[in-house]
Tab-separated table of C-alpha atoms and ligand atoms in Angstrom:
chain	number	residue	atom	x	y	z
A	1	MET	CA	0.000	0.000	0.000
A	2	THR	CA	1.391	3.406	-0.950
A	3	ALA	CA	1.463	6.410	1.304
A	4	GLN	CA	-1.023	8.003	-1.069
A	5	GLN	CA	-3.442	5.163	-0.504
A	6	ARG	CA	-2.997	5.349	3.245
A	7	ALA	CA	-4.004	8.989	3.130
A	8	SER	CA	-7.212	8.487	1.216
A	9	SER	CA	-10.361	9.201	3.164
A	10	ASP	CA	-11.893	5.843	2.302
A	11	HIS	CA	-8.886	4.212	3.875
A	12	PRO	CA	-9.197	0.448	3.412
A	13	LEU	CA	-8.379	-0.096	7.063
A	14	ALA	CA	-11.600	1.582	8.047
A	15	ALA	CA	-13.527	-1.031	6.158
A	16	ARG	CA	-11.290	-3.807	7.432
A	17	LEU	CA	-11.743	-2.796	11.014
A	18	GLU	CA	-15.459	-2.484	10.556
A	19	ARG	CA	-15.622	-5.962	9.081
A	20	ARG	CA	-13.539	-7.262	11.917
A	21	ALA	CA	-15.495	-5.738	14.728
A	22	PHE	CA	-16.311	-9.264	15.861
A	23	LEU	CA	-12.650	-9.830	16.477
A	24	GLY	CA	-12.964	-7.468	19.297
A	25	PHE	CA	-11.196	-4.287	18.386
A	26	ALA	CA	-14.444	-2.366	18.179
A	27	LEU	CA	-15.518	-3.974	21.388
A	28	ARG	CA	-18.426	-1.768	22.231
A	29	ALA	CA	-20.484	-3.539	19.615
A	30	THR	CA	-20.116	-6.759	21.562
A	31	GLY	CA	-21.935	-5.403	24.574
A	32	LEU	CA	-18.840	-5.919	26.650
A	33	VAL	CA	-19.119	-2.527	28.319
A	34	ALA	CA	-19.513	-3.136	31.995
A	35	ALA	CA	-21.556	-0.891	34.211
A	36	SER	CA	-18.854	-0.641	36.796
A	37	SER	CA	-15.960	1.731	36.499
A	38	LEU	CA	-12.288	0.962	36.492
A	39	LEU	CA	-12.014	2.275	39.995
A	40	ALA	CA	-14.781	0.014	41.175
A	41	ALA	CA	-13.205	-2.874	39.312
A	42	CYS	CA	-9.865	-2.199	40.879
A	43	GLY	CA	-11.507	-1.994	44.264
A	44	GLY	CA	-9.004	-1.709	47.022
A	45	SER	CA	-5.961	-2.429	44.922
A	46	ALA	CA	-3.144	-0.439	46.439
A	47	ALA	CA	-0.167	1.100	44.733
A	48	PRO	CA	2.491	-1.560	44.164
A	49	ALA	CA	5.281	-1.633	46.713
A	50	GLY	CA	7.863	0.899	45.836
A	51	ALA	CA	5.558	3.015	43.697
A	52	PRO	CA	6.385	6.612	44.440
A	53	ALA	CA	3.522	8.572	45.987
A	54	LYS	CA	4.391	11.537	43.842
A	55	PRO	CA	7.308	11.226	41.469
A	56	ALA	CA	10.032	13.769	41.080
A	57	GLU	CA	9.416	16.348	38.412
A	58	THR	CA	11.824	16.338	35.532
A	59	LYS	CA	12.133	18.890	32.814
A	60	PRO	CA	12.920	17.893	29.270
A	61	ALA	CA	15.963	20.119	29.174
A	62	ASP	CA	17.794	18.118	26.559
A	63	ALA	CA	14.797	17.624	24.325
A	64	LYS	CA	15.737	17.312	20.692
A	65	PRO	CA	13.351	16.943	17.787
A	66	ALA	CA	13.510	13.771	15.724
A	67	GLU	CA	15.248	14.202	12.425
A	68	THR	CA	12.147	13.701	10.383
A	69	LYS	CA	10.691	16.259	8.066
A	70	PRO	CA	6.951	16.598	8.521
A	71	ALA	CA	4.967	16.917	5.310
A	72	VAL	CA	2.234	18.893	7.015
A	73	GLN	CA	2.545	21.297	9.912
A	74	ALA	CA	0.598	20.615	13.086
A	75	PRO	CA	-2.488	22.736	12.739
A	76	ALA	CA	-2.888	23.832	16.309
A	77	ALA	CA	0.553	23.982	17.786
A	78	GLY	CA	1.394	26.636	15.201
A	79	ALA	CA	1.232	30.044	16.811
A	80	ALA	CA	3.455	30.906	19.727
A	81	LYS	CA	1.277	31.279	22.755
A	82	GLY	CA	0.569	30.752	26.360
A	83	GLY	CA	2.223	30.669	29.677
A	84	GLY	CA	1.794	28.502	32.728
A	85	LYS	CA	2.641	24.818	32.778
A	86	LEU	CA	1.930	21.587	31.019
A	87	GLU	CA	2.169	18.639	33.348
A	88	MET	CA	2.269	15.543	31.155
A	89	PHE	CA	1.882	12.220	32.921
A	90	SER	CA	3.184	8.946	31.461
A	91	TRP	CA	5.274	5.849	32.200
A	92	TRP	CA	7.773	6.491	29.439
A	93	THR	CA	11.249	6.412	30.901
A	94	THR	CA	13.222	3.939	28.762
A	95	GLY	CA	15.317	4.914	25.725
A	96	GLY	CA	12.852	4.929	22.839
A	97	GLU	CA	9.900	5.908	25.015
A	98	GLU	CA	11.620	8.953	26.448
A	99	ALA	CA	13.165	9.936	23.122
A	100	GLY	CA	9.768	9.925	21.395
A	101	LEU	CA	8.196	11.972	24.142
A	102	LYS	CA	11.004	14.504	24.151
A	103	ALA	CA	10.776	14.910	20.393
A	104	MET	CA	7.171	15.964	20.839
A	105	TYR	CA	8.031	18.224	23.773
A	106	ALA	CA	10.573	19.991	21.579
A	107	ILE	CA	7.936	20.749	18.945
A	108	TYR	CA	5.494	21.887	21.611
A	109	GLN	CA	8.075	24.087	23.252
A	110	LYS	CA	8.768	25.892	19.976
A	111	SER	CA	5.193	27.026	19.598
A	112	HIS	CA	4.704	27.489	23.361
A	113	PRO	CA	7.987	29.028	24.525
A	114	GLY	CA	6.365	30.447	27.635
A	115	VAL	CA	4.977	27.124	28.842
A	116	GLU	CA	6.944	25.145	31.382
A	117	ILE	CA	6.685	21.457	30.496
A	118	ILE	CA	6.736	19.137	33.456
A	119	ASN	CA	7.593	15.630	32.379
A	120	GLN	CA	5.828	13.585	35.010
A	121	ALA	CA	7.010	10.103	34.089
A	122	VAL	CA	6.553	7.307	36.629
A	123	ALA	CA	8.904	4.435	35.800
A	124	GLY	CA	7.490	0.936	35.431
A	125	ALA	CA	6.806	-0.782	32.137
A	126	ALA	CA	3.227	-1.041	30.911
A	127	GLY	CA	2.237	1.525	33.492
A	128	ALA	CA	1.311	-0.445	36.617
A	129	ASN	CA	3.055	2.036	38.927
A	130	ALA	CA	1.993	5.058	36.903
A	131	LYS	CA	-1.653	4.041	36.869
A	132	ALA	CA	-1.654	3.599	40.652
A	133	VAL	CA	-0.130	7.051	41.158
A	134	LEU	CA	-2.551	8.597	38.679
A	135	LYS	CA	-5.508	6.946	40.364
A	136	SER	CA	-4.641	8.387	43.746
A	137	ARG	CA	-3.923	11.828	42.290
A	138	MET	CA	-7.254	11.882	40.499
A	139	GLN	CA	-9.092	10.743	43.578
A	140	GLY	CA	-7.287	13.388	45.580
A	141	GLY	CA	-8.341	16.155	43.158
A	142	ASP	CA	-4.803	16.759	41.920
A	143	PRO	CA	-4.787	15.541	38.312
A	144	PRO	CA	-2.000	16.285	35.832
A	145	ASP	CA	-2.882	18.344	32.735
A	146	ALA	CA	-2.712	15.435	30.291
A	147	PHE	CA	-1.976	11.736	30.673
A	148	GLN	CA	-1.076	8.634	28.700
A	149	VAL	CA	-3.833	6.031	28.519
A	150	HIS	CA	-4.389	2.976	26.344
A	151	MET	CA	-7.142	3.050	23.780
A	152	GLY	CA	-9.998	0.654	24.508
A	153	ARG	CA	-11.357	-0.715	27.760
A	154	GLU	CA	-8.701	0.922	29.937
A	155	LEU	CA	-9.992	4.314	28.751
A	156	THR	CA	-13.723	3.730	28.384
A	157	ASP	CA	-14.431	1.355	31.267
A	158	GLY	CA	-11.959	3.193	33.453
A	159	TYR	CA	-11.562	6.952	33.271
A	160	VAL	CA	-14.657	7.636	31.157
A	161	ALA	CA	-16.935	5.482	33.300
A	162	ALA	CA	-15.544	7.178	36.411
A	163	SER	CA	-16.217	10.628	34.881
A	164	GLN	CA	-12.583	11.604	35.292
A	165	VAL	CA	-11.847	12.858	31.783
A	166	GLU	CA	-13.177	15.627	29.590
A	167	PRO	CA	-14.618	14.812	26.175
A	168	VAL	CA	-12.535	16.217	23.316
A	169	ASP	CA	-15.114	16.400	20.531
A	170	ALA	CA	-14.407	20.033	19.737
A	171	LEU	CA	-10.790	19.172	19.116
A	172	TYR	CA	-11.702	16.277	16.818
A	173	LYS	CA	-13.715	18.774	14.816
A	174	SER	CA	-11.192	21.618	14.709
A	175	GLU	CA	-8.276	19.316	13.836
A	176	GLY	CA	-10.124	17.108	11.356
A	177	PHE	CA	-9.316	14.007	13.438
A	178	GLU	CA	-12.448	12.198	12.281
A	179	GLN	CA	-10.878	12.084	8.835
A	180	ALA	CA	-7.376	11.420	10.151
A	181	PHE	CA	-7.991	8.244	12.184
A	182	PRO	CA	-9.382	4.942	10.880
A	183	LYS	CA	-12.932	4.138	11.867
A	184	GLY	CA	-11.920	1.196	14.068
A	185	VAL	CA	-9.695	3.556	16.033
A	186	LEU	CA	-12.381	6.253	16.270
A	187	ASP	CA	-14.755	3.600	17.589
A	188	ILE	CA	-12.673	2.802	20.592
A	189	VAL	CA	-11.574	6.264	21.619
A	190	SER	CA	-15.248	7.141	21.737
A	191	ASP	CA	-17.978	6.153	24.136
A	192	LYS	CA	-21.484	7.414	24.782
A	193	GLY	CA	-21.275	9.325	21.492
A	194	GLN	CA	-18.219	11.386	22.454
A	195	TYR	CA	-14.462	11.287	21.920
A	196	TRP	CA	-12.303	10.945	25.026
A	197	SER	CA	-8.685	10.817	23.968
A	198	VAL	CA	-6.303	11.304	21.051
A	199	PRO	CA	-4.224	8.335	19.801
A	200	VAL	CA	-0.576	9.066	19.089
A	201	ASN	CA	0.394	5.628	17.770
A	202	ILE	CA	-0.339	1.972	17.103
A	203	HIS	CA	1.874	-0.677	18.714
A	204	ARG	CA	2.078	-4.369	17.938
A	205	ALA	CA	2.361	-6.853	20.808
A	206	ASN	CA	2.987	-10.154	18.997
A	207	VAL	CA	6.549	-9.748	17.784
A	208	LEU	CA	9.369	-12.283	18.074
A	209	TRP	CA	12.693	-10.466	17.877
A	210	PHE	CA	15.881	-12.382	17.196
A	211	ASN	CA	19.626	-11.826	17.083
A	212	LYS	CA	20.503	-12.255	13.419
A	213	LYS	CA	24.110	-13.286	13.972
A	214	LEU	CA	23.178	-16.013	16.437
A	215	PHE	CA	20.560	-17.323	14.041
A	216	ALA	CA	22.956	-17.222	11.078
A	217	ASP	CA	25.812	-18.837	13.043
A	218	ASN	CA	23.514	-21.709	13.996
A	219	GLN	CA	21.777	-21.932	10.591
A	220	LEU	CA	18.399	-21.160	12.090
A	221	GLN	CA	15.278	-19.633	10.579
A	222	ALA	CA	12.821	-17.483	12.518
A	223	PRO	CA	10.209	-19.905	13.887
A	224	GLU	CA	6.627	-19.467	12.701
A	225	THR	CA	4.969	-22.312	14.587
A	226	PHE	CA	5.339	-23.546	18.150
A	227	ASP	CA	6.969	-26.763	16.871
A	228	GLN	CA	9.547	-24.703	15.018
A	229	PHE	CA	10.040	-22.509	18.080
A	230	PHE	CA	10.827	-25.495	20.314
A	231	ASP	CA	13.089	-26.976	17.679
A	232	VAL	CA	15.075	-23.725	17.416
A	233	ALA	CA	15.091	-23.307	21.203
A	234	GLU	CA	16.471	-26.817	21.721
A	235	LYS	CA	19.294	-26.218	19.221
A	236	LEU	CA	20.234	-22.915	20.861
A	237	LYS	CA	20.163	-24.441	24.326
A	238	ALA	CA	22.492	-27.192	23.156
A	239	LYS	CA	24.940	-24.453	22.099
A	240	GLY	CA	24.786	-22.785	25.501
A	241	VAL	CA	22.759	-19.806	24.256
A	242	THR	CA	19.671	-18.674	26.177
A	243	PRO	CA	16.873	-19.271	23.670
A	244	LEU	CA	14.323	-16.757	24.982
A	245	ALA	CA	15.000	-13.601	26.978
A	246	MET	CA	12.262	-12.496	29.360
A	247	GLY	CA	12.369	-9.744	31.966
A	248	ASP	CA	9.337	-9.999	34.200
A	249	ASN	CA	10.525	-7.823	37.041
A	250	ASN	CA	7.540	-5.717	36.010
A	251	PRO	CA	4.588	-8.097	36.155
A	252	PHE	CA	3.340	-7.361	32.654
A	253	ALA	CA	6.108	-9.161	30.712
A	254	SER	CA	5.138	-12.783	31.400
A	255	ALA	CA	1.459	-11.903	30.981
A	256	HIS	CA	2.387	-10.311	27.664
A	257	LEU	CA	4.227	-13.445	26.556
A	258	PHE	CA	1.261	-15.622	27.516
A	259	GLU	CA	-1.110	-13.294	25.633
A	260	THR	CA	0.825	-14.081	22.460
A	261	VAL	CA	0.735	-17.814	23.253
A	262	LEU	CA	-3.039	-17.700	23.778
A	263	LEU	CA	-3.350	-15.932	20.435
A	264	GLY	CA	-1.079	-18.456	18.735
A	265	VAL	CA	-2.951	-21.457	20.123
A	266	LEU	CA	-6.544	-20.211	19.899
A	267	GLY	CA	-6.208	-18.137	16.724
A	268	PRO	CA	-7.575	-14.606	16.339
A	269	GLU	CA	-11.246	-15.451	16.648
A	270	GLY	CA	-10.792	-17.833	19.581
A	271	TYR	CA	-8.525	-15.389	21.401
A	272	SER	CA	-10.885	-12.443	20.894
A	273	SER	CA	-13.828	-14.566	21.981
A	274	LEU	CA	-12.221	-15.155	25.392
A	275	TRP	CA	-12.769	-11.452	26.132
A	276	THR	CA	-16.431	-11.573	25.154
A	277	ALA	CA	-17.179	-14.883	26.923
A	278	LYS	CA	-17.946	-16.589	23.615
A	279	VAL	CA	-15.150	-19.037	24.366
A	280	ALA	CA	-14.927	-20.297	27.947
A	281	TRP	CA	-11.706	-20.078	29.923
A	282	SER	CA	-12.193	-23.761	30.753
A	283	ASP	CA	-11.720	-24.576	27.044
A	284	ALA	CA	-9.185	-27.300	26.227
A	285	LYS	CA	-7.306	-24.798	24.040
A	286	VAL	CA	-6.609	-22.632	27.085
A	287	THR	CA	-5.149	-25.719	28.773
A	288	GLN	CA	-3.029	-26.299	25.688
A	289	ALA	CA	-1.879	-22.662	25.733
A	290	LEU	CA	-0.829	-22.965	29.388
A	291	GLU	CA	1.024	-26.219	28.657
A	292	THR	CA	2.789	-24.555	25.728
A	293	PHE	CA	3.696	-21.550	27.855
A	294	LYS	CA	5.042	-23.855	30.571
A	295	ARG	CA	7.275	-25.539	28.018
A	296	MET	CA	8.466	-22.137	26.792
A	297	LEU	CA	9.430	-21.110	30.310
A	298	GLY	CA	11.933	-23.958	30.233
A	299	TYR	CA	13.915	-21.960	27.647
A	300	VAL	CA	13.918	-18.613	29.426
A	301	ASN	CA	16.913	-16.922	31.141
A	302	THR	CA	17.180	-17.945	34.797
A	303	ASP	CA	17.486	-14.332	35.985
A	304	HIS	CA	14.207	-13.266	34.350
A	305	ALA	CA	12.603	-12.128	37.621
A	306	ALA	CA	15.394	-9.625	38.186
A	307	LEU	CA	15.202	-8.030	34.739
A	308	THR	CA	12.997	-5.459	33.042
A	309	TRP	CA	11.862	-5.967	29.433
A	310	ASP	CA	14.611	-3.698	28.158
A	311	SER	CA	17.368	-5.320	30.215
A	312	ALA	CA	16.161	-8.690	28.899
A	313	ASN	CA	16.447	-7.162	25.449
A	314	ASP	CA	20.064	-6.279	26.289
A	315	GLN	CA	20.773	-10.015	26.540
A	316	LEU	CA	19.686	-10.335	22.919
A	317	ILE	CA	21.780	-7.320	21.913
A	318	GLN	CA	24.825	-8.778	23.676
A	319	GLY	CA	24.339	-12.158	22.002
A	320	LYS	CA	23.658	-13.977	25.275
A	321	ALA	CA	20.055	-14.700	24.298
A	322	ALA	CA	18.734	-15.350	20.821
A	323	MET	CA	15.063	-14.302	20.976
A	324	THR	CA	12.610	-12.223	22.929
A	325	ILE	CA	8.847	-11.908	22.466
A	326	MET	CA	7.742	-8.382	23.250
A	327	GLY	CA	5.859	-5.427	21.825
A	328	ASP	CA	7.519	-3.209	19.266
A	329	TRP	CA	8.705	-0.649	21.798
A	330	VAL	CA	11.685	-3.041	21.528
A	331	ASN	CA	12.260	-1.495	18.119
A	332	GLY	CA	12.594	1.942	19.728
A	333	ASP	CA	15.030	0.404	22.213
A	334	TYR	CA	17.200	-0.922	19.356
A	335	THR	CA	17.173	2.468	17.684
A	336	GLN	CA	18.297	4.210	20.871
A	337	LYS	CA	20.953	1.580	21.578
A	338	LYS	CA	22.103	1.711	17.946
A	339	PHE	CA	21.676	-2.034	17.534
A	340	ALA	CA	20.820	-3.045	13.997
A	341	ASP	CA	21.548	-6.784	13.848
A	342	TYR	CA	18.024	-7.882	14.716
A	343	GLY	CA	15.338	-9.696	12.812
A	344	TRP	CA	11.662	-10.052	13.563
A	345	ALA	CA	8.721	-12.314	12.897
A	346	GLN	CA	5.247	-12.674	14.258
A	347	SER	CA	5.275	-14.677	17.483
A	348	PRO	CA	4.662	-18.432	17.026
A	349	GLY	CA	1.271	-19.287	15.542
A	350	THR	CA	0.286	-15.658	14.882
A	351	LYS	CA	1.322	-15.133	11.273
A	352	GLY	CA	-1.013	-12.622	9.617
A	353	VAL	CA	-2.452	-11.495	12.957
A	354	PHE	CA	-1.815	-8.062	14.488
A	355	ASP	CA	-2.189	-7.951	18.278
A	356	ALA	CA	-2.771	-4.219	18.604
A	357	LEU	CA	-2.719	-1.496	21.208
A	358	SER	CA	-2.522	2.242	21.089
A	359	ASP	CA	-1.164	4.924	23.373
A	360	THR	CA	-3.453	7.914	23.555
A	361	PHE	CA	-3.549	11.144	25.555
A	362	ALA	CA	-6.517	12.331	27.550
A	363	MET	CA	-7.273	15.421	29.597
A	364	PRO	CA	-8.531	14.960	33.150
A	365	LYS	CA	-11.428	16.964	34.470
A	366	GLY	CA	-10.015	19.754	36.596
A	367	ALA	CA	-6.733	20.027	34.647
A	368	LYS	CA	-5.058	23.186	35.905
A	369	ASN	CA	-3.670	24.163	32.495
A	370	ARG	CA	-6.531	23.207	30.248
A	371	GLU	CA	-5.565	25.197	27.149
A	372	ASN	CA	-1.996	23.936	27.280
A	373	ALA	CA	-3.293	20.385	27.617
A	374	LEU	CA	-5.624	20.769	24.639
A	375	ASP	CA	-2.721	22.019	22.536
A	376	TRP	CA	-0.702	18.968	23.606
A	377	LEU	CA	-3.497	16.666	22.485
A	378	LYS	CA	-3.694	18.501	19.166
A	379	LEU	CA	0.005	18.017	18.610
A	380	ALA	CA	-0.225	14.336	19.562
A	381	GLY	CA	-2.834	13.701	16.887
A	382	SER	CA	-1.141	15.771	14.210
A	383	VAL	CA	1.024	14.525	11.369
A	384	GLU	CA	3.968	16.537	12.682
A	385	GLY	CA	3.658	15.160	16.209
A	386	GLN	CA	3.218	11.560	15.089
A	387	ASP	CA	6.094	11.674	12.614
A	388	ALA	CA	8.403	13.014	15.314
A	389	PHE	CA	7.278	10.546	17.968
A	390	ASN	CA	6.750	7.208	16.263
A	391	PRO	CA	10.073	6.537	14.500
A	392	LEU	CA	11.772	6.895	17.898
A	393	LYS	CA	9.101	5.061	19.888
A	394	GLY	CA	9.053	2.014	17.604
A	395	SER	CA	5.394	2.442	16.768
A	396	ILE	CA	3.458	3.414	13.669
A	397	PRO	CA	1.218	6.460	13.374
A	398	ALA	CA	-2.500	6.236	14.051
A	399	ASN	CA	-3.035	9.271	11.800
A	400	VAL	CA	-3.417	7.907	8.255
A	401	ASN	CA	-1.728	11.002	6.802
A	402	ALA	CA	1.480	10.445	8.783
A	403	GLY	CA	4.198	7.884	8.087
A	404	LYS	CA	5.206	9.279	4.704
A	405	VAL	CA	8.463	10.868	5.808
A	406	GLN	CA	12.001	9.474	6.060
A	407	GLY	CA	12.914	8.021	9.404
A	408	TYR	CA	10.598	5.018	9.678
A	409	ASN	CA	12.951	2.046	9.608
A	410	GLU	CA	12.405	-1.231	7.764
A	411	TYR	CA	10.553	-2.846	10.644
A	412	LEU	CA	8.168	0.093	10.974
A	413	GLN	CA	7.535	0.236	7.243
A	414	SER	CA	6.645	-3.432	7.176
A	415	THR	CA	4.398	-2.963	10.199
A	416	MET	CA	2.536	-0.116	8.501
A	417	LYS	CA	1.738	-2.561	5.707
A	418	ASP	CA	0.696	-5.295	8.133
A	419	TRP	CA	-1.622	-2.887	9.967
A	420	THR	CA	-3.630	-2.454	6.798
A	421	SER	CA	-3.705	-6.112	5.789
A	422	HIS	CA	-3.485	-8.366	8.853
A	423	THR	CA	-6.276	-9.530	11.149
A	424	ILE	CA	-6.450	-7.154	14.085
A	425	VAL	CA	-7.069	-8.302	17.654
A	426	PRO	CA	-6.969	-6.268	20.872
A	427	SER	CA	-4.179	-6.626	23.435
A	428	VAL	CA	-5.351	-7.414	26.948
A	429	VAL	CA	-2.184	-6.574	28.838
A	430	HIS	CA	-2.094	-3.156	27.171
A	431	GLY	CA	-5.611	-2.013	27.830
A	432	ALA	CA	-7.544	-2.719	24.643
A	433	ALA	CA	-9.457	-5.949	25.310
A	434	ALA	CA	-10.540	-5.850	28.944
A	435	LYS	CA	-11.090	-3.359	31.701
A	436	ASP	CA	-8.190	-2.711	34.003
A	437	GLY	CA	-9.370	-4.845	36.934
A	438	TRP	CA	-9.780	-7.910	34.736
A	439	ALA	CA	-6.490	-7.359	32.939
A	440	GLN	CA	-4.848	-7.104	36.356
A	441	SER	CA	-6.364	-10.391	37.622
A	442	TYR	CA	-5.266	-12.078	34.390
A	443	THR	CA	-1.743	-10.697	34.904
A	444	ASP	CA	-1.687	-11.840	38.542
A	445	ALA	CA	-2.742	-15.380	37.537
A	446	ILE	CA	0.036	-15.593	34.946
A	447	ASN	CA	2.631	-14.170	37.322
A	448	SER	CA	1.898	-16.861	39.858
A	449	PHE	CA	1.926	-19.468	37.064
A	450	VAL	CA	5.511	-18.511	36.233
A	451	THR	CA	6.511	-19.499	39.765
A	452	ARG	CA	4.182	-22.427	40.460
A	453	GLN	CA	3.581	-23.713	36.919
A	454	ASP	CA	0.279	-25.269	37.936
A	455	VAL	CA	-1.891	-25.471	34.817
A	456	ALA	CA	-5.181	-26.509	36.442
A	457	SER	CA	-5.237	-23.928	39.212
A	458	THR	CA	-4.155	-21.153	36.829
A	459	GLN	CA	-6.901	-22.038	34.391
A	460	ARG	CA	-9.401	-21.868	37.245
A	461	ALA	CA	-8.012	-18.478	38.304
A	462	LEU	CA	-8.360	-17.177	34.745
A	463	ALA	CA	-11.965	-18.382	34.615
A	464	THR	CA	-12.716	-16.769	37.973
A	465	ALA	CA	-11.201	-13.496	36.771
A	466	CYS	CA	-13.632	-13.466	33.838
A	467	THR	CA	-16.585	-14.143	36.159
A	468	GLU	CA	-15.504	-11.502	38.636
A	469	ALA	CA	-15.194	-9.012	35.783
A	470	GLY	CA	-18.892	-9.624	35.171
A	471	ILE	CA	-18.320	-10.995	31.678
A	472	CYS	CA	-18.511	-14.774	32.182
A	473	LYS	CA	-21.480	-16.394	33.882
B	1	GAL	C1	2.894	-0.343	26.923
B	1	GAL	C2	2.815	1.007	26.244
B	1	GAL	C3	3.978	1.190	25.368
B	1	GAL	C4	5.284	0.867	26.061
B	1	GAL	C5	5.204	-0.397	26.915
B	1	GAL	C6	6.392	-0.650	27.821
B	1	GAL	O1	1.798	-0.548	27.765
B	1	GAL	O2	1.638	1.079	25.492
B	1	GAL	O3	3.981	2.509	24.869
B	1	GAL	O4	5.676	1.947	26.788
B	1	GAL	O5	4.057	-0.404	27.695
B	1	GAL	O6	6.469	0.296	28.849
C-alpha cells in the first residue's frame, strides 16, 4: 500500500476494522461494556510496593526533535502562545519511550515558549506504577494536565466510566481528526457518542525479535509455529545460548508473553472470543496454551525475575540470548541503543495477525492548564507530532496522513503494511481488550503461574477473573 493510498479518506483499514469488529477491536459492539468503572473494578488495589507517591518532576531540558521532516505542519501547535505549565503524565522512561516523548516536547516548546513542560514520568513498564499514582492523584483532586492512557477498555471502562476525563469532541472537529484516524480507532476512543482521547500511535504486541548473527551462526530460521520454536530453542540451548529472553521484574512481561501464546494457540477469533465470553476459559485450548507456555518457560533466562523488558532485550543485543517476544517498543530500544543486527517475525502461531494497542492522551477533568493540555493533544494527533514521535518510539502512526516521511525504519515500514492487511485483535495486557481490573487479575494469575507452573489452578483463576469481571457467567 502506498502512502497516497494510506491517506485516502476511504482508507481500506476503516472497512477492514469495521468488518472485523467481531474480532474485538471495536468492542463496544459486543456489549462488553460493563456498568462498573475501572475504579470500582480495581476496588481496594493499592499502589504496588515501591511506587512513588508523587514522582520527582523532571524537565525535558535536553529535548531534541527527531530528524524527520513533517509533510504537514501541526495545525494547532502553530502560533506561539501561552504561559503557565503543562504537566504531562506517562510511564515512558526507557530509551525509545523517552526519546519519542522529548521529540514531541521539543515541537510543543517551539510554539509554546512560555509554557513550562513538566515531564511527570513514573517508571514501570506497561504503566502499573503510573496508573496507581494517577488513580490516587485523580481521587485526591490533583490531576495532571494530560496523561497517557491505552485506547480501549482501559480508557472507556476506566476513566470515562468514572467521569474523570473531559470529552474532546471540539478538538476532533477543529483538527479534522475524524478524517485522520481509521474508523476502528475512532470507535474505541469514543464512548457514549463522544471522543475521550487522542491516539498518538499503534503498537504491535505479537513480535518475536531475534539476534541475526546467532541465528545465522547456527543456521536457524525465525520460527513461525510452536513446533519450530521449540526446535530452534532446543538447538540454541544445546549451544549454551539462552533461547528466549524475558524480563518480568515488572509483572506485565510474562502476561504479555502468555497473551501471544493464547493468540497463537486459539487463533484470532478464539482469542478475541475469550474477552467476550464466547469461548470459555475452561476450554481445552486454554489448557493447551498454558502447557505450551510452561514448556516455553523452560527456555527462558534464569534471571528473568530480576530483569525489566529492556534489560532482557540487552541479553539479545549482547548475544547472550537469541530471541525475545515483546511489543515493538523493543524497536525503539534498538534504535536508541544503535543495535541493527536484529530480525523479527510474528510470534509463534500468529502469522497474519496483528495484536494491537494504542497509546493515547486524555485530559482529566479539573486540569489546571486546560488550554496547554488541549494544545498537547492537538500536537499528539497531528502529522507533525506523530512523525516526530513514532520513529523513535518504535510504533506506527495512528493518523493515516502520517508515516510518509524518512525516518521510519524497515521494521516500521513493514508494520505499517501489516496494519492495513493483517487480522487485528486487541491486546489485553495493554488495555484494549478488557477493563483494568480484569487485565490485572489475568496478569496476577500468569505471574503466579511462572513461579508455580500449575496449569489446572491457573486455568481456574483465569476463569474466575472473567466471572468476577462480570463478563462470564
Ligand atoms: C505499553 C505502552 C507502550 C510501552 C510499553 C512498555 O503498555 O503502550 O507505549 O511503553 O508499555 O512500557
